[in-house]
Structure formats: C-alpha cells, structure tokens
Amino acid sequence: MNASSETKARPPATKAADFDAIVIGAGISGMFMLYRLRELGMTARVYEAGTDIGGTWYWNRYPGARFDSESWSYGYAFSPELMQEWDWKEHFSPQPDTLEYLNYVADKFDLRRDMQFSSTVKSAHWDDAANLWSVTLDSGKQTSATFLFTAVGILSTPTLPTIAGRDSFRGPLYHPGRWPHTPVDFTGKRVGIIGTGATAIQAIPEIAKQAKQLTVFQRRPNWAAPLHNSKISKAEMEEIKTRYDEIYAHCRQTPSWFIHQADPRKALDVSPEEREAFWEKLYCEPGFGISLGNFSDILRDEKANAVISEFIAKKIRQRVNDPKTADQLIPKDHGFATRRVPLESGYFEAYNRDNVHLVDIVNDEPIRSITPNGVKTEQREHEFDILICATGYDGITGAFDQIDFRGPNGVPLKDVWAQGQPRTYLGMLADGFPNMLMVLGPHTARGNIPQAIEHCVNFQAALLRFMREHDHSRVETRPEQVKEWTETVIKAAEPLLSMQVDSWQTGVNRNVEGRSVRRVLGYNGNGVAFRKKTDEVAKDGYTELVFR
Ligand code: NAP
C-alpha cells in the first residue's frame, strides 16, 4: 500500500486531535496494532509503562518462564517474510528468546519510532463535542486522539497477597510479573514462594536447582501435566517453515486456534483400556494435547472429568516419592482442566529433593503474617533471604480498572463493569464508549493468544478502513447487539465445569476488593464460529454498529 496516498485519505480529523490513534501498551497486541495503523496511513502513538516493548514477555523474567504453546504456532503470522527469517530454538520458547523475537519484530518494522516508554496512561476521557479521546499520562502530560486502542493484556496487573506485615519483609520480595532485569542469584539462599499457579509451577523446579532451601506455601494445589519441551534443530526449523501455511490454516479451524483439538469420542463411551492408552499417549506428548486434545466431554461432564482427574492423580502419586506430599499436591476441590492447566518440566519431581519443602497453608500451617525474617504460620516462623509472591493477577478487567476511562457524560468504565458482566460487542467495543477499541478485551475469543490478537487487530483495522471509505469518524455499539453478544458469551460458558471453579478466568481474586463473585470474562464458544461471526459482520458492512 502506498503510504502517501493513504495519508491523504486519512479519516477526517475533527478538533485538532494530536494523533489519529493512541494505543495503550507495547506488547504483542500494541505492536501489531501500530503496524496496521501505519499501513492505514494513520498517525499513532503507543504509550507503554515499561521501558521497552514486549508486554508479558518484558515483565515476566522469572526463572523457568516460557511458552507452554508450540512456539511455531504462537508467533505473528502477518508477515511471511518474518516467519521465514525467524528461527525458534525450542518447541516451547523460553522468555529470553521470546523477548528477543519481539525485539526483532520491533526493529524489523521500526516500531519504536511511534512509541513512548515509561509512560503509564492514567486516564482517558471522551470529549463528545470534539469527537476525541483526551489522554493523561502519569507525567501529567495530556494528549489526544480520535481513536483509542487498549492493548493492555489479560494478565498484566499483578496482585500481592493481603497478608498482614507483607511490607515488613527485610529481604527482597518479588512478584514474577515484576521480576528484576538482572537475574536473581539463589545460590546458598533460603527462599520462600507463596502460590502454586502456572507461574510458580514453572519457577519452582528452576529455583530448587540453585537455592539452599525452597519452601512452597500452597493454598490450593493445581492440576499440572508435563510440557515435554525440546530443542528445534536447524533442519527441523527449516521443515517447519515449509509448513507454516498449513499449520496456521489448521489452527484457524480448531476451537481454540491451537494445533490441538478435542477427540470427538466421549471418555466413558470407550473401554477403560482404550481410555487409559489414549491418556498415556497424551501424557507423554508435548504441549496442551492433554487438555485440548482430550475426549470432548472431560470439560463438561462431571463423571468423565472425575475419571481423567483420577488418571492425573495417579501420575502425581507415581512421580512424588513421599505419599503425604503427593496427596497434598492433588487437587480435591476441582477437576482436571477446570482451571487453565499449567504445563510443567519436573515440577512434581522437585518435591523429591531434600531442599524443597511443601507447606499446606489450609490444612496444616495457616499463614499468620509476613515478618521481617520470613513467614509466620500458626506453628512456626520460616526464615527466608528471598520471598516470592507468585500470587497471580487481577485478570482481564484488572488492567482496565487501572485507567480512569470515561465515556460521554463522564461515565466511568470501571463503574459500568462493576455492575456485573462487562458489556461489549464481540469483546472489541465497550458499550457506551465511542471510538474505543479493545484488543483482547473481556468477552472476546482468546485461546491461542497471538492468533487471537491478530484476528482482533485485523478486524479493527478493516473497520477503520471501512470508516475512512465512508467518511465516518465515530463508531459505537448498538444496545441490542451488545445484549445479544453478552447473552451469547454467557450461554457458551454455561455447560463448562470451569465456570463452577474460582480462578482468574472466572474473575475471582480474593486479594482484590470486589473480586469474589464469579463472572464470565471470555468467549468460551468455538473460535471457528467467532471468526465466522466477525467475518460476516465485516462482509455485511458493519450494520451491527452505529457510525457518524
Ligand atoms: P494463578 O494461577 O492465579 O495462581 C496464583 C497462585 O497464588 C494460586 O496458587 C493461589 O492460590 C495463590 N495465592 C493467591 N493469593 C494467595 C494468598 N493470599 N495466600 C496464599 N496463596 C495465594 O496465577 P499465575 O500462576 O501467575 O498464573 C496465571 C495465568 O498466567 C495462568 O493461568 C496462565 O494462563 C498464565 N501463565 C502462562 C504461562 C505460560 O504460558 N507458560 C506461565 C505462567 C502463567 P489459590 O489457587 O488457592 O487461589
């Protein structure tokens, strides 16, 4: 596309907005959004709180951090040239390599030119008369744009435990989502870690290799299964490159846009021997097959779920030497894959080491406080040199709540969403907030995140192109379409066992006020249906939206 002719055809400016578009966040979403905005000839500025690009992969530098999705199905697909240039080194890329990849992308497309780092967006207020978003940064600087894109991530607001004395700890206290940029040396150190989610499950085996002593404080255990990561040889990478079209086309046809898809059989319709053999195979294969490629009913049918849960429990008992520890590591309050399954590399074996000690803080040793020396339970004080709170995130809507978004008449987005379900159209436009487009907003399809991002950004870029062609400068939702989409999202979630379980996916985080009631926060229907719906909306000329 010719950039100069695009510039001439830019959407008509109303009052003098500083930019055509402002993008909040320079992670995978914000980087690609900027690329597409430039293609449209629009002026854009990306504001990023961190000192550089990368989002999740900029912040999460903790030991063991890596993709648990196949690297070669998890990169950007918009540029065949980029795909041919980049060599993934491992099937499940470690954080440093992933950040290197994103830096390569930023350099290749000269993205930093339109980015401003160390700049946290504090507020974004819609000016109805001027038809623009007025944005204020933490520095106090004000700026404006006709369109506002949120590329804020779904797990970008770390939450610390609300334990008494938390700030009194003398040594360093880290959250993995705000990990230091220089590696932490655990040699000879006594380390405590609170939390056993996907993050801790990746970090624990790595820290255990170095630390003098590692104590894990577990509230609820999580089901986990082996990742089976391995290196990618040069020859293998060359072979993968020849299949990219096929791989990505296949992902687009699966419900979650991963390479895996459910087996149409039902778990209890096959013989116990056949079931066991199938699960043995899945357990020994790399990646998410054990949750996404399993029998179709394990996520919906309690009886089927109980049988797979027992299979995984048996594996934990086989891998952990001490029967009491093994039992403590087996979840009793939720079934396998009803929370997002962490994929691990030697997690269970870490508990066979003499320097690793599991503390069950529900049944054995409730935590009373954090002290200058460590963690005090009802039984004793555990002394540490380093304390890690791998206590998760205020997921999905949390990052939105950090910014004072106000629509027409000064209505705060936070208040609107606090009243129950977020109200969106396709998870991309918030109801009542004109010209605000969300990449990975609540109620959108997610699954394979980079593929979801690309789909979402492409939809939004096409919408902007349509607006330009029709001389529109304002887009907003239709109440009846928001209602219909919200009902679709809720209905899709109803049959899922995961909706009966507290997790970030159901919006529960007891470290955050007002996050104790379960909500539906994502579109859990079929990704293929979501693509079809969005393609049809575009083909029909976006009649489900209102333009001015
Ligand atoms: P998480 O799954 O929410 O886990 C947080 C952990 O901290 C849980 O074990 C939780 O216990 C515990 N916790 C929270 N507050 C506590 C308190 N006050 N006292 C004691 N324990 C407390 O968070 P996460 O591990 O950071 O993972 C979040 C998501 O990030 C994952 O589900 C995944 O989607 C993503 N992730 C992906 C990767 C990857 O791609 N490889 C890696 C890491 C994370 P309860 O369970 O009892 O609440």
XYZ file of C-alpha atoms and ligand atoms in Angstrom:
596
model
C 0.000 0.000 0.000
C 1.238 3.465 -0.880
C 1.761 5.334 2.372
C 1.438 8.840 0.905
C -1.919 8.177 -0.795
C -3.085 6.537 2.462
C -2.086 9.673 4.357
C -4.223 11.828 2.083
C -7.188 9.537 2.651
C -6.867 9.598 6.448
C -10.144 9.694 8.419
C -11.348 13.305 8.666
C -9.893 14.996 11.737
C -12.423 16.745 13.947
C -10.946 19.155 16.530
C -7.216 19.060 16.376
C -6.514 15.673 17.916
C -2.782 15.117 18.404
C -2.983 11.703 16.743
C -5.437 9.678 14.742
C -4.929 6.867 17.234
C -3.451 6.226 20.656
C -2.564 2.673 21.605
C -2.135 1.724 25.260
C 0.525 -0.976 25.624
C 3.509 -2.139 23.564
C 3.115 -5.890 23.952
C 2.200 -8.327 21.187
C -1.161 -6.550 20.705
C 0.067 -2.968 20.705
C 2.987 -3.722 18.399
C 0.768 -5.284 15.740
C -1.934 -2.623 16.129
C 0.662 0.058 15.437
C 1.839 -1.836 12.361
C -1.693 -1.942 10.950
C -2.435 1.713 11.840
C 0.664 2.786 9.955
C -0.430 0.723 6.963
C -3.660 2.738 7.004
C -1.600 5.921 6.933
C -2.830 6.967 10.353
C -0.736 8.875 12.837
C -0.404 6.858 16.020
C 1.366 6.903 19.347
C 1.829 3.896 21.600
C 2.214 4.567 25.331
C 3.891 1.850 27.376
C 4.516 1.699 31.126
C 7.671 -0.443 30.741
C 10.999 0.823 29.458
C 10.699 -1.183 26.234
C 8.445 -3.370 24.077
C 7.307 -6.913 24.930
C 4.409 -6.721 27.419
C 4.089 -10.059 29.203
C 7.488 -11.133 27.891
C 9.078 -7.882 29.044
C 7.761 -8.188 32.609
C 7.875 -11.952 33.280
C 11.593 -12.667 33.548
C 11.326 -15.213 36.356
C 13.321 -18.467 36.145
C 11.527 -21.068 34.048
C 9.233 -18.596 32.228
C 8.412 -19.929 28.780
C 5.581 -20.510 26.321
C 3.566 -23.586 27.003
C 2.165 -23.425 23.478
C 4.180 -24.572 20.469
C 6.481 -21.649 19.523
C 5.929 -22.170 15.797
C 2.168 -21.736 16.167
C 2.484 -18.829 18.577
C 4.336 -16.137 16.611
C 2.952 -13.407 14.370
C 1.615 -14.729 11.077
C 1.008 -11.397 9.296
C 4.410 -11.342 7.608
C 5.530 -14.444 5.682
C 8.950 -12.827 5.402
C 9.220 -12.531 9.183
C 8.131 -16.150 9.567
C 10.846 -17.293 7.203
C 13.510 -15.163 8.873
C 12.937 -16.197 12.466
C 14.289 -19.485 13.852
C 12.632 -20.721 17.032
C 15.240 -22.535 19.130
C 12.892 -24.605 21.289
C 9.452 -26.071 20.757
C 8.253 -24.072 23.790
C 10.216 -20.855 23.716
C 11.852 -19.572 26.922
C 11.175 -15.955 27.895
C 14.586 -14.541 26.831
C 14.181 -15.995 23.313
C 10.607 -14.745 23.044
C 11.640 -11.246 24.070
C 14.471 -11.440 21.518
C 11.886 -12.383 18.880
C 9.673 -9.413 19.775
C 12.707 -7.115 19.644
C 13.492 -8.494 16.211
C 9.935 -7.665 15.106
C 10.123 -4.150 16.614
C 13.439 -3.499 14.828
C 12.383 -5.014 11.518
C 9.278 -2.817 11.305
C 10.863 0.186 13.048
C 8.048 0.209 15.592
C 9.773 2.131 18.406
C 9.650 5.353 16.353
C 5.993 5.802 17.346
C 6.273 4.515 20.891
C 6.815 6.321 24.142
C 8.108 4.173 27.024
C 7.997 4.667 30.807
C 4.623 6.284 30.211
C 1.642 4.969 32.118
C -1.758 6.103 30.894
C -3.684 7.314 33.937
C -6.902 8.481 32.325
C -8.717 8.580 29.010
C -11.787 10.800 28.782
C -14.084 11.009 25.783
C -14.742 14.561 24.560
C -18.083 14.245 22.834
C -18.104 17.673 21.184
C -14.616 17.304 19.762
C -15.031 13.591 18.982
C -11.736 12.609 20.559
C -10.142 10.826 23.477
C -8.232 13.067 25.844
C -5.462 11.018 27.452
C -3.388 11.886 30.521
C -0.087 10.193 31.339
C 1.478 9.685 34.764
C 3.852 12.558 33.977
C 0.813 14.842 33.793
C 1.245 15.273 30.042
C -2.016 15.416 28.083
C -2.535 14.208 24.568
C -5.466 13.247 22.361
C -6.599 11.026 19.524
C -9.721 10.258 17.522
C -9.410 6.541 18.261
C -8.231 4.795 21.397
C -6.935 1.217 21.325
C -6.487 -0.738 24.523
C -3.728 -3.326 24.187
C -3.330 -3.778 27.920
C -3.061 -7.572 28.168
C -5.217 -10.007 30.090
C -2.710 -10.831 32.854
C -0.807 -7.615 33.342
C -1.947 -6.372 36.748
C -0.013 -8.396 39.365
C -1.635 -8.857 42.739
C 0.163 -9.416 46.030
C -1.384 -11.373 48.897
C -3.219 -9.384 51.517
C -1.230 -10.965 54.352
C -0.528 -8.890 57.473
C 3.004 -7.493 57.616
C 3.620 -8.045 53.894
C 5.731 -4.930 53.522
C 7.832 -5.642 56.594
C 9.954 -8.393 54.994
C 13.630 -7.370 55.162
C 14.895 -9.227 52.123
C 13.780 -8.801 48.532
C 10.136 -9.675 47.848
C 9.369 -10.372 44.196
C 6.242 -10.847 42.134
C 7.124 -12.838 38.980
C 5.232 -10.320 36.850
C 7.610 -7.570 38.033
C 10.817 -9.615 38.035
C 14.178 -7.756 38.103
C 16.005 -7.277 34.811
C 19.211 -8.756 36.201
C 18.999 -12.467 37.076
C 18.366 -13.234 40.743
C 21.066 -15.437 42.252
C 19.530 -18.027 44.566
C 22.806 -19.748 45.397
C 23.029 -20.533 49.101
C 19.743 -18.710 49.742
C 16.683 -19.684 51.769
C 13.737 -18.972 49.510
C 10.006 -18.898 50.215
C 7.374 -18.913 47.491
C 3.660 -18.274 48.026
C 1.352 -19.687 45.344
C 1.233 -22.789 43.159
C -0.293 -21.467 39.918
C 1.176 -21.841 36.421
C 3.904 -19.291 37.208
C 5.113 -20.984 40.390
C 4.893 -24.383 38.690
C 7.403 -23.147 36.088
C 9.638 -21.358 38.605
C 9.836 -23.937 41.421
C 11.911 -26.630 39.611
C 14.389 -23.982 38.394
C 14.791 -22.223 41.757
C 15.087 -25.585 43.514
C 18.196 -26.382 41.448
C 20.000 -23.337 42.898
C 18.577 -22.443 46.274
C 19.882 -23.824 49.536
C 16.326 -24.352 50.634
C 12.961 -23.705 48.979
C 9.694 -23.616 50.917
C 6.459 -23.637 48.915
C 3.316 -22.259 50.578
C 0.344 -23.871 48.891
C -3.271 -22.771 49.352
C -4.974 -24.860 46.647
C -2.982 -27.349 44.565
C -3.270 -27.179 40.791
C -3.518 -29.985 38.299
C -0.479 -29.946 36.013
C 0.897 -32.135 33.236
C 4.302 -32.469 31.536
C 5.327 -29.973 28.853
C 7.950 -32.223 27.172
C 9.912 -29.310 25.743
C 12.835 -29.950 23.362
C 15.279 -28.075 21.142
C 14.495 -27.430 17.490
C 17.348 -28.357 15.169
C 18.168 -26.185 12.176
C 16.844 -28.875 9.825
C 13.633 -29.254 11.803
C 13.076 -25.487 11.764
C 13.562 -25.407 8.004
C 10.980 -28.160 7.667
C 8.526 -26.295 9.943
C 8.944 -23.192 7.771
C 7.750 -25.112 4.729
C 4.547 -25.959 6.614
C 3.628 -22.582 8.115
C 0.654 -22.037 5.803
C -0.682 -25.473 6.659
C -0.048 -25.066 10.421
C -1.784 -21.695 10.681
C -4.658 -22.768 8.418
C -5.140 -25.800 10.665
C -5.142 -23.641 13.829
C -7.786 -21.367 12.336
C -10.030 -24.416 12.031
C -9.703 -25.548 15.659
C -11.929 -24.272 18.501
C -9.102 -22.519 20.408
C -6.813 -21.813 17.422
C -4.127 -24.170 18.746
C -2.766 -27.172 16.854
C -4.745 -29.364 19.267
C -8.429 -30.152 19.099
C -10.724 -32.372 21.115
C -11.263 -36.009 20.232
C -14.952 -36.363 19.261
C -15.346 -39.547 21.348
C -16.694 -39.417 24.886
C -14.456 -40.636 27.700
C -16.977 -43.092 29.110
C -18.023 -44.491 25.725
C -14.693 -46.251 25.249
C -13.337 -49.193 27.225
C -11.147 -48.477 30.294
C -8.166 -49.991 28.437
C -8.662 -47.779 25.388
C -9.149 -44.715 27.586
C -6.028 -45.441 29.597
C -3.937 -45.989 26.468
C -5.180 -42.724 24.963
C -4.376 -40.784 28.138
C -0.931 -42.407 28.436
C -0.234 -41.231 24.897
C -1.439 -37.677 25.603
C 0.512 -37.517 28.872
C 3.720 -38.408 27.035
C 3.195 -35.922 24.190
C 4.401 -32.302 24.195
C 2.015 -29.431 24.809
C -1.653 -28.912 25.539
C -2.964 -32.158 23.985
C -3.792 -33.496 27.452
C -6.350 -30.735 27.976
C -7.277 -29.556 24.469
C -6.863 -32.818 22.551
C -8.645 -34.963 25.101
C -12.103 -36.566 24.913
C -14.729 -33.966 24.075
C -16.638 -34.322 27.351
C -13.962 -34.001 30.037
C -14.545 -30.240 30.374
C -18.332 -30.581 30.585
C -19.268 -33.899 32.138
C -18.541 -34.409 35.840
C -18.232 -38.186 35.554
C -15.822 -38.011 32.606
C -13.865 -35.315 34.392
C -13.617 -37.433 37.556
C -12.047 -40.290 35.574
C -9.364 -38.145 33.896
C -8.721 -36.442 37.261
C -8.027 -39.838 38.804
C -5.667 -40.691 35.934
C -3.657 -37.485 36.542
C -3.738 -38.039 40.327
C -2.216 -41.480 39.751
C 0.594 -39.859 37.753
C 1.293 -37.421 40.595
C 1.450 -40.318 43.077
C 3.897 -42.107 40.767
C 6.135 -39.075 40.444
C 6.277 -37.841 44.046
C 8.137 -40.146 46.451
C 6.501 -39.089 49.701
C 2.838 -40.253 49.731
C 1.718 -37.428 52.043
C 3.301 -34.747 49.808
C 1.820 -36.436 46.734
C -1.615 -36.355 48.301
C -1.217 -32.683 49.218
C -0.353 -31.889 45.597
C -3.558 -33.473 44.277
C -6.464 -31.024 43.977
C -9.614 -32.131 45.799
C -11.865 -29.132 45.171
C -11.847 -29.020 41.361
C -11.382 -31.399 38.483
C -8.613 -31.636 35.922
C -8.566 -28.780 33.359
C -11.344 -26.843 35.057
C -8.679 -24.230 35.669
C -6.152 -23.491 32.921
C -3.706 -26.451 33.043
C -0.102 -25.447 33.819
C 2.395 -27.462 31.780
C 5.477 -28.322 33.790
C 9.037 -29.516 33.474
C 9.955 -31.548 36.554
C 7.533 -29.765 38.904
C 6.445 -32.854 40.809
C 9.981 -34.287 40.984
C 11.139 -31.007 42.609
C 9.354 -32.207 45.767
C 11.620 -35.276 45.858
C 14.613 -33.041 46.547
C 15.861 -32.641 50.106
C 15.968 -28.844 49.790
C 12.275 -28.455 48.793
C 9.544 -28.401 51.395
C 5.780 -28.087 50.796
C 3.621 -26.292 53.361
C -0.152 -26.768 53.094
C -1.471 -23.459 54.419
C -5.079 -24.630 54.545
C -4.865 -27.939 56.402
C -1.505 -27.846 58.200
C 0.039 -24.441 58.739
C -2.161 -21.396 58.084
C -0.135 -18.232 57.475
C -0.495 -15.622 60.200
C 1.775 -12.905 58.884
C 4.814 -11.927 56.909
C 7.570 -10.772 59.249
C 10.920 -9.032 58.703
C 12.502 -12.516 58.771
C 10.063 -14.515 56.669
C 6.643 -16.101 57.025
C 4.972 -16.845 60.335
C 2.471 -19.680 60.353
C 0.364 -20.882 63.267
C 3.123 -23.399 64.035
C 6.409 -21.568 63.459
C 8.351 -18.828 61.750
C 10.001 -19.791 58.433
C 13.079 -17.632 57.858
C 13.982 -16.535 54.314
C 16.528 -14.481 52.408
C 14.173 -14.074 49.422
C 10.378 -14.187 49.295
C 8.426 -14.676 46.060
C 4.705 -13.980 45.816
C 3.582 -15.910 42.735
C 0.068 -14.889 43.656
C -1.339 -14.123 40.236
C -3.133 -11.266 38.553
C -6.304 -9.237 38.547
C -7.182 -10.873 35.244
C -8.843 -9.437 32.151
C -10.713 -6.422 33.555
C -7.973 -5.620 36.120
C -5.795 -3.685 33.671
C -8.811 -1.622 32.585
C -9.512 -0.691 36.199
C -6.048 0.867 36.482
C -7.057 3.558 33.984
C -9.801 6.132 34.539
C -11.734 5.582 31.294
C -14.724 7.882 30.968
C -17.286 7.845 28.221
C -19.797 10.518 27.183
C -21.202 12.400 30.216
C -18.184 11.335 32.269
C -19.406 7.782 32.936
C -16.500 5.682 34.345
C -15.966 2.319 32.620
C -14.966 0.809 35.951
C -18.386 1.591 37.420
C -20.226 0.240 34.388
C -18.354 -3.073 34.528
C -18.528 -3.299 38.311
C -22.303 -3.694 37.982
C -21.979 -7.278 36.701
C -20.839 -8.646 33.383
C -18.725 -6.413 31.149
C -20.953 -5.195 28.334
C -19.187 -5.385 24.997
C -19.722 -6.034 21.332
C -17.566 -9.041 20.367
C -15.244 -8.126 23.247
C -13.858 -5.421 20.969
C -16.019 -2.353 21.659
C -17.146 -1.423 25.149
C -20.815 -0.481 25.271
C -21.217 3.277 25.619
C -17.582 4.159 24.839
C -17.274 5.526 21.287
C -14.102 5.037 19.242
C -12.564 2.818 21.916
C -11.409 -0.493 20.506
C -10.120 -3.294 22.696
C -7.545 -5.867 21.642
C -8.261 -8.941 23.802
C -10.991 -7.169 25.749
C -13.372 -9.066 28.034
C -15.857 -11.344 26.239
C -13.680 -11.870 23.195
C -12.329 -15.195 21.891
C -8.823 -15.925 23.206
C -7.327 -19.446 23.080
C -4.046 -19.147 21.194
C -3.282 -15.575 22.261
C -1.142 -14.251 19.372
C -3.582 -15.698 16.845
C -6.491 -14.151 18.740
C -4.640 -10.823 18.757
C -4.006 -10.941 15.027
C -7.623 -11.741 14.286
C -8.827 -8.955 16.554
C -6.382 -6.349 15.181
C -7.206 -7.299 11.589
C -10.933 -6.912 12.314
C -10.357 -3.480 13.855
C -8.046 -2.295 11.059
C -10.666 -3.332 8.490
C -13.286 -1.423 10.467
C -11.143 1.730 10.358
C -10.648 1.299 6.618
C -14.416 0.986 6.181
C -14.948 4.151 8.235
C -12.469 6.060 6.142
C -14.090 4.898 2.918
C -17.484 6.042 4.205
C -16.308 9.283 5.824
C -17.233 8.151 9.327
C -15.298 9.492 12.288
C -17.244 7.893 15.129
C -18.235 4.296 15.825
C -20.185 2.896 18.722
C -22.191 -0.104 19.753
C -25.902 -0.827 19.331
C -27.523 -1.779 22.663
C -29.415 -4.711 21.121
C -26.212 -6.142 19.649
C -24.366 -5.769 22.948
C -27.211 -7.590 24.684
C -27.152 -10.363 22.107
C -23.363 -10.769 22.304
C -23.357 -10.760 26.120
C -26.044 -13.462 26.128
C -24.067 -15.496 23.571
C -20.973 -15.334 25.777
C -22.862 -16.338 28.912
C -24.658 -19.196 27.154
C -21.379 -20.555 25.758
C -19.933 -20.691 29.279
C -22.926 -22.386 30.923
C -22.027 -26.034 30.180
C -18.420 -25.702 31.299
C -17.287 -27.204 34.599
C -14.691 -24.402 34.790
C -17.491 -21.942 35.492
C -18.028 -23.681 38.841
C -14.440 -23.027 39.939
C -12.753 -19.894 41.314
C -9.858 -18.704 39.155
C -8.654 -15.599 37.315
C -10.626 -16.927 34.352
C -13.851 -16.635 36.307
C -12.772 -13.260 37.687
C -12.120 -14.368 41.273
C -9.115 -12.946 43.116
C -9.514 -12.599 46.863
C -6.516 -10.246 47.070
C -8.607 -7.622 45.261
C -11.665 -5.961 46.713
C -14.833 -6.746 44.776
C -13.419 -9.829 43.042
C -15.134 -12.599 44.956
C -18.075 -13.239 42.616
C -17.600 -15.433 39.539
C -18.156 -13.775 36.172
C -17.890 -14.874 32.581
C -14.922 -12.956 31.230
C -14.125 -14.649 27.945
C -15.946 -16.069 24.966
C -15.735 -19.817 25.537
C -17.546 -20.799 22.380
C -15.906 -22.177 19.277
C -13.185 -19.962 17.785
C -14.262 -21.040 14.308
C -17.745 -19.676 14.985
C -16.213 -16.447 16.303
C -14.208 -15.991 13.091
C -17.321 -16.693 11.046
C -19.320 -14.139 13.032
C -16.682 -11.392 12.718
C -16.170 -12.105 9.005
C -19.918 -11.846 8.414
C -20.146 -8.564 10.351
C -17.442 -7.107 8.111
C -18.998 -8.507 4.941
C -22.383 -7.025 5.852
C -20.885 -3.549 6.166
C -20.797 -3.459 9.986
C -24.534 -2.848 10.193
C -24.423 -4.055 13.814
C -22.531 -0.870 14.721
C -23.561 2.795 14.668
C -21.477 5.317 12.701
C -21.343 9.066 12.452
P -2.653 -18.017 39.376
O -2.869 -19.162 38.501
O -3.780 -17.142 39.690
O -2.008 -18.582 40.710
C -1.827 -17.783 41.837
C -1.446 -18.664 42.993
O -1.258 -17.868 44.152
C -2.511 -19.700 43.345
O -1.882 -20.871 43.738
C -3.235 -19.029 44.507
O -3.908 -19.925 45.334
C -2.081 -18.384 45.214
N -2.474 -17.269 46.065
C -3.044 -16.104 45.699
N -3.257 -15.335 46.768
C -2.816 -16.018 47.839
C -2.789 -15.741 49.223
N -3.255 -14.593 49.713
N -2.262 -16.668 50.052
C -1.790 -17.829 49.551
N -1.802 -18.158 48.247
C -2.310 -17.254 47.399
O -1.504 -17.051 38.805
P -0.251 -17.453 37.909
O 0.397 -18.664 38.416
O 0.562 -16.221 37.768
O -0.891 -17.830 36.521
C -1.893 -17.021 35.938
C -2.072 -17.384 34.479
O -0.972 -16.859 33.734
C -2.089 -18.851 34.153
O -3.303 -19.477 34.394
C -1.749 -18.812 32.685
O -2.865 -18.538 31.914
C -0.771 -17.656 32.609
N 0.606 -18.184 32.610
C 1.039 -18.737 31.453
C 2.287 -19.265 31.396
C 2.753 -19.862 30.103
O 2.293 -19.602 29.040
N 3.668 -20.698 30.121
C 3.099 -19.262 32.509
C 2.635 -18.673 33.680
C 1.382 -18.137 33.725
P -5.425 -20.373 45.015
O -5.325 -21.299 43.852
O -5.894 -21.017 46.247
O -6.171 -19.122 44.655
